[in-house]
Coordinates of C-alpha atoms in Angstrom, one line a residue:
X176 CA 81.1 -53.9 -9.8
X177 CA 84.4 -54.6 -8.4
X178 CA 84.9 -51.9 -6.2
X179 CA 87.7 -49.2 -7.3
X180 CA 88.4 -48.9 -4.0
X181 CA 87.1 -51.4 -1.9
X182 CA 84.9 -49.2 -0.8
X183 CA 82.5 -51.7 1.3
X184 CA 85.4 -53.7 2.3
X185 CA 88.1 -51.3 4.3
X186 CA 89.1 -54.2 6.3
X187 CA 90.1 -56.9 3.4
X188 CA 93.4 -58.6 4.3
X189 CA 96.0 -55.6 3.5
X190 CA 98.7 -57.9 1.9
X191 CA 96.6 -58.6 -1.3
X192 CA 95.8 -54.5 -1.4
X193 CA 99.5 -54.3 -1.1
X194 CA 100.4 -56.6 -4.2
X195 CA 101.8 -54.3 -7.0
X196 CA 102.5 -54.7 -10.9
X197 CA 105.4 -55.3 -12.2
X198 CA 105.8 -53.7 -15.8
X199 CA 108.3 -54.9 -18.1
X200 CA 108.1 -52.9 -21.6
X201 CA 104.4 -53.8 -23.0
X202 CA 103.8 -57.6 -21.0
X203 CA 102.8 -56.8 -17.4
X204 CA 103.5 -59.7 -14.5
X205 CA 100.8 -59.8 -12.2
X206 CA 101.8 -61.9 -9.0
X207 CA 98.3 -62.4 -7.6
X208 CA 97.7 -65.1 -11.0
X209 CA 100.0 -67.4 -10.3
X210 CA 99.1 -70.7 -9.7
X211 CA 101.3 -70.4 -6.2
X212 CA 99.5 -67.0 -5.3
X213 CA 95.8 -68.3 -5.6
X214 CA 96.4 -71.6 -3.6
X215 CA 97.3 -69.1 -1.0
X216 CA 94.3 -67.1 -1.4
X217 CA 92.0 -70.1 -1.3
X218 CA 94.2 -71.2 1.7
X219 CA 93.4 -67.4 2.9
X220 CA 89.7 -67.5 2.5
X221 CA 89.6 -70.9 4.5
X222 CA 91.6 -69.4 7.2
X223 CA 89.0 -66.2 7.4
X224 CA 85.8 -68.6 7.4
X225 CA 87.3 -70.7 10.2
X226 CA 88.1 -68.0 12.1
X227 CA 84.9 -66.4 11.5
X228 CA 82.8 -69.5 12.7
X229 CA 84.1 -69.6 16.4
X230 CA 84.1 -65.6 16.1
X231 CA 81.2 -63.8 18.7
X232 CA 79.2 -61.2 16.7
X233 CA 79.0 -57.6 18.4
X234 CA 79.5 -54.1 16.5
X235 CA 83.3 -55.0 17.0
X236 CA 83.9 -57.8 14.7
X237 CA 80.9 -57.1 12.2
X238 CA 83.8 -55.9 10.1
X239 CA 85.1 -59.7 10.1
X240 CA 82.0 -61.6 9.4
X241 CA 81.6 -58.9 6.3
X242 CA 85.1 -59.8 4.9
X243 CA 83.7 -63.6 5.4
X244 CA 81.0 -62.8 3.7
X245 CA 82.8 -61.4 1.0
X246 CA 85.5 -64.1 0.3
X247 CA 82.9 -66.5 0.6
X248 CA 80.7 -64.6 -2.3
X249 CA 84.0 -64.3 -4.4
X250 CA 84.6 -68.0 -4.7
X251 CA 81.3 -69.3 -4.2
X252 CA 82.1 -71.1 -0.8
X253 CA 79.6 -73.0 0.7
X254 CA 80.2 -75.2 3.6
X255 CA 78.7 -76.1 7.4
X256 CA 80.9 -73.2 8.7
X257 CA 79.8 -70.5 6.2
X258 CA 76.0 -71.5 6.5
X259 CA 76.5 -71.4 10.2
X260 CA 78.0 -68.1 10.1
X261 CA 75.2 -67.0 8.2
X262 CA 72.5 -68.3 10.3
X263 CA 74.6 -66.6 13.5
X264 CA 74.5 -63.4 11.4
X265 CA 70.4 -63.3 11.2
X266 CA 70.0 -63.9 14.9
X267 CA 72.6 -60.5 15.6
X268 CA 70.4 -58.8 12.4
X269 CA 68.0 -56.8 14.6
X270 CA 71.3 -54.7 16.2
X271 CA 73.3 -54.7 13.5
X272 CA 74.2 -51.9 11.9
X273 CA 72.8 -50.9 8.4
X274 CA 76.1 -52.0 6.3
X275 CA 76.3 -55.1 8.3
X276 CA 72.8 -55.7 7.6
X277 CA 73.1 -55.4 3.3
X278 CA 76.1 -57.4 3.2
X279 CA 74.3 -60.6 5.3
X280 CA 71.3 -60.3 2.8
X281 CA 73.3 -60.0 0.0
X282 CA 75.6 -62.8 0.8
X283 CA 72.4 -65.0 1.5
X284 CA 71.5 -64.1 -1.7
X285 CA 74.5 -65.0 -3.7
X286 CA 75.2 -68.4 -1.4
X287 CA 71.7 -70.2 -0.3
X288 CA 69.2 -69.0 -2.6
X289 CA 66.1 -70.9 -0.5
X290 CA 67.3 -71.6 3.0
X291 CA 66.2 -68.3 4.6
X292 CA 63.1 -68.0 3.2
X293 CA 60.9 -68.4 6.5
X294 CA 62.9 -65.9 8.3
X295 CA 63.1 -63.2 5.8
X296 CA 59.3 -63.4 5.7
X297 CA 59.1 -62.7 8.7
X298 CA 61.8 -60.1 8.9
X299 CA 60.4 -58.1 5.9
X300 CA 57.0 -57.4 7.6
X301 CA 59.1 -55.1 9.9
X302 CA 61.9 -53.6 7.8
X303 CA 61.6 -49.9 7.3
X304 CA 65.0 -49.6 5.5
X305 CA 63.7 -49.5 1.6
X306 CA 67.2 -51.1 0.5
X307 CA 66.5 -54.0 3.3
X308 CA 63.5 -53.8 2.1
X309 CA 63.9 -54.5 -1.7
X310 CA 66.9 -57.0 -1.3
X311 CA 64.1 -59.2 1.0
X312 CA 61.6 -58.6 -1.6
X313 CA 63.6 -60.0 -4.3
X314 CA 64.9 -63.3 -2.2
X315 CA 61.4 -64.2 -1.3
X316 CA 60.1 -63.6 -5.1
X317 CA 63.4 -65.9 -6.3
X318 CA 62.3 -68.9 -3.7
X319 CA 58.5 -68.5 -4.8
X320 CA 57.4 -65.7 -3.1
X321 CA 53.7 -63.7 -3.9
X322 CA 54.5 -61.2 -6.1
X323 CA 51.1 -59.4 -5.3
X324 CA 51.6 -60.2 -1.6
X325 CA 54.9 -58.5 -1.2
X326 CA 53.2 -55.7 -3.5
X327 CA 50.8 -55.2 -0.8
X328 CA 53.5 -54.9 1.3
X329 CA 54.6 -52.5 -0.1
X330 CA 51.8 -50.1 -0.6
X331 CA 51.0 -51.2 3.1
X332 CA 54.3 -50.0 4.7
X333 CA 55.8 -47.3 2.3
X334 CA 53.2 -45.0 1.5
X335 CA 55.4 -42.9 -0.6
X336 CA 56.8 -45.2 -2.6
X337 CA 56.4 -43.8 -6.2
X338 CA 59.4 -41.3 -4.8
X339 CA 61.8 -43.4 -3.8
X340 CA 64.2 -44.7 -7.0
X341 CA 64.5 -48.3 -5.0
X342 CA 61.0 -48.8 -3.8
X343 CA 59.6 -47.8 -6.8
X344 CA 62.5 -50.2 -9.0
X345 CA 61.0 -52.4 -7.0
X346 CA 57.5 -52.6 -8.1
X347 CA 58.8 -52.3 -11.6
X348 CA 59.7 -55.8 -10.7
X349 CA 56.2 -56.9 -8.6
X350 CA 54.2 -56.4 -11.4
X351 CA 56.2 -57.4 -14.4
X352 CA 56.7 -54.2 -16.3
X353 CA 60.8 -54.5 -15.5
X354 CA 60.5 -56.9 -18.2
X355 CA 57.6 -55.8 -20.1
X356 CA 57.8 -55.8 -24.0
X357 CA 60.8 -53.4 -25.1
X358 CA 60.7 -51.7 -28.3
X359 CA 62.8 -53.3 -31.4
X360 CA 66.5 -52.8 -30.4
X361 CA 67.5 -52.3 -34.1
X362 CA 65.8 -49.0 -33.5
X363 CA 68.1 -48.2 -30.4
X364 CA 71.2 -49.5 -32.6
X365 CA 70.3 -47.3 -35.8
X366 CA 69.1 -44.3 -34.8
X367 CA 69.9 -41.0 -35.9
X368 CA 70.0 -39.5 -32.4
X369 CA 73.9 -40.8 -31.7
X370 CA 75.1 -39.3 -35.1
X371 CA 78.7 -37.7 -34.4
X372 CA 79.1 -39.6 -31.3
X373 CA 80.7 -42.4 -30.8
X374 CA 78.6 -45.0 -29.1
X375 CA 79.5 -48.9 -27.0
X376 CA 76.9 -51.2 -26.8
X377 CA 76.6 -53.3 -24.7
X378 CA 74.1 -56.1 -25.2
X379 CA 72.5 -58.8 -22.9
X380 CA 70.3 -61.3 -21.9
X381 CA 67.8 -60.7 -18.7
X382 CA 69.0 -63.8 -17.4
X383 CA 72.8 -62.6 -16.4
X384 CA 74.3 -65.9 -16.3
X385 CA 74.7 -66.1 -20.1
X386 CA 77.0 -63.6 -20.9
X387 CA 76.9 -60.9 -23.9
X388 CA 78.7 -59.0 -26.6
X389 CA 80.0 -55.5 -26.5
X390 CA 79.7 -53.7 -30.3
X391 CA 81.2 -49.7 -31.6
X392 CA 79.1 -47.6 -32.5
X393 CA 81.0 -44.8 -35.0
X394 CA 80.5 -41.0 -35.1
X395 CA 79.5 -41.7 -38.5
X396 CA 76.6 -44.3 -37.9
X397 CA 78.5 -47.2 -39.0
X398 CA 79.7 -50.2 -36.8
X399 CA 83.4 -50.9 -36.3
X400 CA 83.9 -54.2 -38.2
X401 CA 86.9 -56.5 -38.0
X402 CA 89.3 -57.1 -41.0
X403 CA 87.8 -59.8 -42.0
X404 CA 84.4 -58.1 -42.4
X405 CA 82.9 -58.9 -39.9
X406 CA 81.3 -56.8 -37.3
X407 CA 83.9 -56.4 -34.3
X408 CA 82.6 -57.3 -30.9
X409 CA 84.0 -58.6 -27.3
X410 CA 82.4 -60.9 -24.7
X411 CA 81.2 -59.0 -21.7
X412 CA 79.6 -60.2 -18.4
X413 CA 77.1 -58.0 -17.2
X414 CA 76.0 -60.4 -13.5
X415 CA 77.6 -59.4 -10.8
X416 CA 78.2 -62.3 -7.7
X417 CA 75.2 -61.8 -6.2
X418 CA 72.7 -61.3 -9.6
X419 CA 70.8 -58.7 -7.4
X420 CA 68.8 -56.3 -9.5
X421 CA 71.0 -53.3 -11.2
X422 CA 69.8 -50.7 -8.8
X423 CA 70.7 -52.3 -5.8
X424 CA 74.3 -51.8 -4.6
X425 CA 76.7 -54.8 -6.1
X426 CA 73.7 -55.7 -8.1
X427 CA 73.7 -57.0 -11.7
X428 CA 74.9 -54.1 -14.3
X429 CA 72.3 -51.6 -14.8
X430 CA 70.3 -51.7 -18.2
X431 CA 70.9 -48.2 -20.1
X432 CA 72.7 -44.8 -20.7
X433 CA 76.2 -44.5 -19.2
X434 CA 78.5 -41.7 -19.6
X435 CA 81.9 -42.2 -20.8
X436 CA 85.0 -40.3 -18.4
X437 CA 87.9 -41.4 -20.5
X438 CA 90.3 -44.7 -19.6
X439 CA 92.1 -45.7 -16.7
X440 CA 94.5 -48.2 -15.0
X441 CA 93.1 -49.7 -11.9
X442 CA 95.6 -50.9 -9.0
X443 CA 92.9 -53.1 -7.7
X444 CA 94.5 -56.4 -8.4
X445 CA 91.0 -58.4 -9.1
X446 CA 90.5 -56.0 -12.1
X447 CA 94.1 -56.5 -13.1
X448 CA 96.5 -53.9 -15.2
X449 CA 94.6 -53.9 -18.7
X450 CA 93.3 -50.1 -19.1
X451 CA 89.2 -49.9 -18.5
X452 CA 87.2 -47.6 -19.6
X453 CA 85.8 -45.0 -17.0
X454 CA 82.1 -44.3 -16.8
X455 CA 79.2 -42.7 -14.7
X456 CA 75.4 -43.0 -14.4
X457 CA 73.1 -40.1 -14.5
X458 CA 73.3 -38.2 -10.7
X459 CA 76.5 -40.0 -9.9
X460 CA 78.6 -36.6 -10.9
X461 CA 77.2 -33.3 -11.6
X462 CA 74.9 -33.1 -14.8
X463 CA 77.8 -31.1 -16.9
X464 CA 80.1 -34.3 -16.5
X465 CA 77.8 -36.6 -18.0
X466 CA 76.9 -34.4 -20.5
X467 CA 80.2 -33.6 -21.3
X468 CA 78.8 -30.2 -22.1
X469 CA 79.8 -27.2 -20.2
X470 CA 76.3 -25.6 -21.2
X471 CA 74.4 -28.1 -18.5
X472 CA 76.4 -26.6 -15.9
X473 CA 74.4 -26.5 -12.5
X474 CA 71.6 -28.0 -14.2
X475 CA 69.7 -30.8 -12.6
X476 CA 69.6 -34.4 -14.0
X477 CA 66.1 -34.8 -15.3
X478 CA 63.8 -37.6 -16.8
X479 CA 63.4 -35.2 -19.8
X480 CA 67.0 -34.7 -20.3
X481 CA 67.9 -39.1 -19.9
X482 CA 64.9 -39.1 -22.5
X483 CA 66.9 -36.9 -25.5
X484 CA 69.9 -39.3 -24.9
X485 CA 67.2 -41.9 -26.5
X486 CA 65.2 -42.6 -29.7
X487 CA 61.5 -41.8 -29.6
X488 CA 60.1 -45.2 -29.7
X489 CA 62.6 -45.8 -26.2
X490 CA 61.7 -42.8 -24.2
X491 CA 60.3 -44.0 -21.0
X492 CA 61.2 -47.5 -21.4
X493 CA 61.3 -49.3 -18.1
X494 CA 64.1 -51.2 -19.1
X495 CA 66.6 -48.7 -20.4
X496 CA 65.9 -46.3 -17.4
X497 CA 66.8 -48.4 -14.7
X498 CA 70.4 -46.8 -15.0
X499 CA 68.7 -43.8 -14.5
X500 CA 66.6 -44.8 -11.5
X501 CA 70.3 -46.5 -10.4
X502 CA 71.8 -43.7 -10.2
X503 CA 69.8 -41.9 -8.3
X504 CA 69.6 -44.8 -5.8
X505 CA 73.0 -44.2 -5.3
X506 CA 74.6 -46.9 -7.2
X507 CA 78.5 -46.1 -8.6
X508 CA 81.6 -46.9 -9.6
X509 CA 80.5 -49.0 -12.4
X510 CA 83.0 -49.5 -15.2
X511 CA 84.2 -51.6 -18.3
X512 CA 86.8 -53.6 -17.2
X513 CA 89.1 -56.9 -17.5
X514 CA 90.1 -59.2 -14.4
X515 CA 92.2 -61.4 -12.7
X516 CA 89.6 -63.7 -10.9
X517 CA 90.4 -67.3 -10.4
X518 CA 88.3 -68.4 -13.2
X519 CA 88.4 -72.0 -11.3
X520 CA 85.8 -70.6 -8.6
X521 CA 82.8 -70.6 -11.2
X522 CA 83.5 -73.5 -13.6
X523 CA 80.1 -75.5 -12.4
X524 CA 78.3 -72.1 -13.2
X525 CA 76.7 -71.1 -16.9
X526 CA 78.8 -68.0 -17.5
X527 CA 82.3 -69.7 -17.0
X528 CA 84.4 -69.3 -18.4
X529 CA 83.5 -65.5 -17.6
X530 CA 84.2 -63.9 -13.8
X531 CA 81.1 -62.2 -12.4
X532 CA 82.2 -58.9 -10.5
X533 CA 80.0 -56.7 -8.3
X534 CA 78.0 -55.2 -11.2
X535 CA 80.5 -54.0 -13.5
X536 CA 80.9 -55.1 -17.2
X537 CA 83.7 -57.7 -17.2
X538 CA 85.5 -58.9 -20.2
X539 CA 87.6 -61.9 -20.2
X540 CA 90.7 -62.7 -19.7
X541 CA 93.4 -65.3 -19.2
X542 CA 96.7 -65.4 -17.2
X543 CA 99.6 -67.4 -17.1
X544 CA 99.7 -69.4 -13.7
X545 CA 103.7 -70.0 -14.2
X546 CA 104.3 -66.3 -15.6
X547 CA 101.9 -64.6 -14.2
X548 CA 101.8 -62.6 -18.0
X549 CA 98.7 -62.0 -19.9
X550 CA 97.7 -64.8 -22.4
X551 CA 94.7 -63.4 -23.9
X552 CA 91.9 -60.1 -23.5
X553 CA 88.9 -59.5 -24.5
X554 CA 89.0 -56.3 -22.5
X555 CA 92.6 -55.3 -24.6
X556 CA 91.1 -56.3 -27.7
X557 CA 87.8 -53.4 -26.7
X558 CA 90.4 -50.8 -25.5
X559 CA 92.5 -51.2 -28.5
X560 CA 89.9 -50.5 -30.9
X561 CA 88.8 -47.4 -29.4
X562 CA 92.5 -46.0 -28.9
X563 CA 92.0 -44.3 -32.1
X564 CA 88.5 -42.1 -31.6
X565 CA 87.5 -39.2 -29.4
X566 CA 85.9 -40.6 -26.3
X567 CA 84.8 -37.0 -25.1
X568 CA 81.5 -37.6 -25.9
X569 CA 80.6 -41.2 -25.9
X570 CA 78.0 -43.1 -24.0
X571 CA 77.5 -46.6 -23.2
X572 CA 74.2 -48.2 -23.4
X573 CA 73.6 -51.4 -21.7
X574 CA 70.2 -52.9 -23.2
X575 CA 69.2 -56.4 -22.9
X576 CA 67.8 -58.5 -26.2
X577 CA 65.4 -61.6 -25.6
X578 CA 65.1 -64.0 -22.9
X579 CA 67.0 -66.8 -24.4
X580 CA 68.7 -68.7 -22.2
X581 CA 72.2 -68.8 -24.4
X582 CA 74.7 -66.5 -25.0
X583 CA 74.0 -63.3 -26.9
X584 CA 75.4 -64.6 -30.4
X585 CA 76.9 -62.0 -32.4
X586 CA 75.8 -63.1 -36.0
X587 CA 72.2 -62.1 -35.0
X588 CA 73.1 -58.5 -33.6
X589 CA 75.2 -58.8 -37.1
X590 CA 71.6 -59.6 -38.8
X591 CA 69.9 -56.8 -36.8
X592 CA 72.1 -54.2 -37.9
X593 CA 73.0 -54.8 -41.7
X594 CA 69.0 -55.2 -42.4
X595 CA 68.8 -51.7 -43.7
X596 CA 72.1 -50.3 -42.9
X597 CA 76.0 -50.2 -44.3
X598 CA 78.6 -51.0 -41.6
X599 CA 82.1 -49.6 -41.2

């Protein structure tokens, strides 16, 4: 996700943290959209990377190579002085510190998919860090990489793996059953175990570069429908920047059970001013607060209990769990928002005109470059229709459909769900 408060990135240049909205009656002007403001910021991010490139690395300026590495993630820079930043970056990797170390692989892996392939081979055959570890894993399997080879690996260097939510995500992955055969998803969107809770789907492809729909659930087992008749849905991103895995950190949004908190108004200015709506994973918060039940109060989060927030026919699922195995990874701070991302950076990319984040669900939205006033929202159009019903015990599933590469169209969720059932 987009970080509620840059929480990775304490360092980013304070005068964008600074920018504020300006609220006039319902339209809100948000300066940071103007067509002025992001010439600036490009200008800004050119400025950091040339910096950066004649920059020494030691513990003292990691935090400037990782704000590098950032702004060139954001807007998908790649030039000679961000590769060569990069390549200066693995050569200070073996006394780097452990944050400095995550945000190199992850930028590697969002900017030059296959040009570090040699030397993360060799690298993973000492890492001891499972994170390090995983992130490698995945690079090498991208660029071609042995799947049973980096299995053995595994087995080889962590010997108690099965215990460890990221190790053990990981060879979910190694041997396929990540995406192993889930069971029908009409059976996840009818079932009787979410009656008298409302209930946000949102639904995906595996591949995260073609973007989904988000759908309503009602208390009473029908689907919110539009006025024309139609069932009511929004687009939604679900990649982050990177397309890491969900249950690494600023990985891909994580397939399966959130818990709804309420709404909010963010004041970070990439997520913008339209209300999102808050939400946890399973050990992120105490076991009450995603229960929204006072009764689970000092409880501990278990399998069992993720499984009775599912139909039968899903319990154990590899796929829906990984937002359980994500949150006890430590993953966080993932939410359902809207955003004020140059949409410019990613049109040569397959989920434009969407914004990725860093592993929230992102709805879109346009500005005004001359205004700097909303034009249109996805994200509005979502937290509209919920306004009216109880959110104090909703969840929101993320669950990916089949592998097609095109977006989730809504006309076949639309299919799925009136086969044996009245909508609302």
């Amino acid at each position: 996700m987009i970080s509620r408060r840059f929480k990775y990135l304490p360092f980013l240049f304070i005068f964008i943290l600074s920018v504020t909205y300006t609220v006039a009656q319902e339209k809100k002007m948000v300066p940071s959209v103007l067509g002025s403001e992001r010439v600036k910021f490009r200008e800004r991010t050119d400025a950091v990377v040339e910096k950066t490139s004649s920059l020494g690395l030691a513990d003292s300026t990691e935090g400037k190579y990782q704000e590098a590495f950032w702004l060139a993630q954001l807007s998908l820079k790649r030039n000679d002085k961000v590769f060569m930043i990069l390549q200066r970056s693995f050569d200070y990797y073996p006394i780097a510190t452990g944050g400095f170390r995550r945000a190199l692989l992850e930028a590697a892996y969002t900017l030059y998919p296959d040009s570090f392939n040699a030397r993360i081979d060799t690298m993973i055959r000492t890492e001891n860090e499972a994170k390090l570890f995983a992130m490698m894993s995945h690079y090498l399997v991208r660029g071609g990489g042995d799947k049973k080879r980096i299995y053995a690996l595994l087995n080889s260097r962590f010997t108690q793996w099965e215990s460890n939510p990221i190790l053990s995500s990981l060879a979910l992955y190694l041997t396929g059953r990540r995406y192993a055969k889930s069971p029908p998803l009409e059976g996840l969107l009818k079932t009787d175990v979410y009656k008298g809770r409302l209930i946000i789907y949102s639904i995906q492809r595996p591949d995260r570069n073609y973007p989904g729909i988000a759908i309503i659930r009602l208390p009473d087992s029908n689907f919110l429908l539009e006025n024309s008749g139609k069932l009511f849905y929004i687009k939604q991103l679900a990649r982050s920047i990177s397309n890491l895995p969900g249950y690494i950190t600023n990985g891909n949004t994580p397939t399966g059970v959130f818990s709804v908190q309420g709404t909010a108004i963010s004041e970070n200015i990439f997520i913008g001013p339209t209300l999102n709506l808050q939400t946890i994973l399973p050990f992120e918060d105490s076991t009450q607060k995603f229960m929204n039940n006072a009764a689970f109060a000092g409880k501990e989060f278990t399998e069992q209990l993720y499984n009775s927030l599912l139909p039968e026919l899903w319990t154990n699922s590899p796929m829906i769990f990984e937002a359980f195995r994500a949150g006890k990874a430590g993953r966080n701070e993932i939410i359902a928002h809207g955003t004020t991302i140059d949409v410019s950076f990613y049109k040569d990319e397959l989920y434009y005109p969407n914004t990725p984040s860093l592993g929230c669900l992102c709805a879109p939205e346009i500005w005004s470059e001359e205004t700097g006033e909303l034009i249109s929202s996805e994200q509005l159009r979502l937290m509209d229709a919920l306004k009216s019903y109880d959110l104090s015990n909703a969840l929101l599933i993320v669950v990916e459909t089949d592998d097609q590469k095109k977006p989730v169209d809504p006309e076949e969720i639309e299919r799925l769900i009136r086969g044996s059932n009245s909508s609302k």
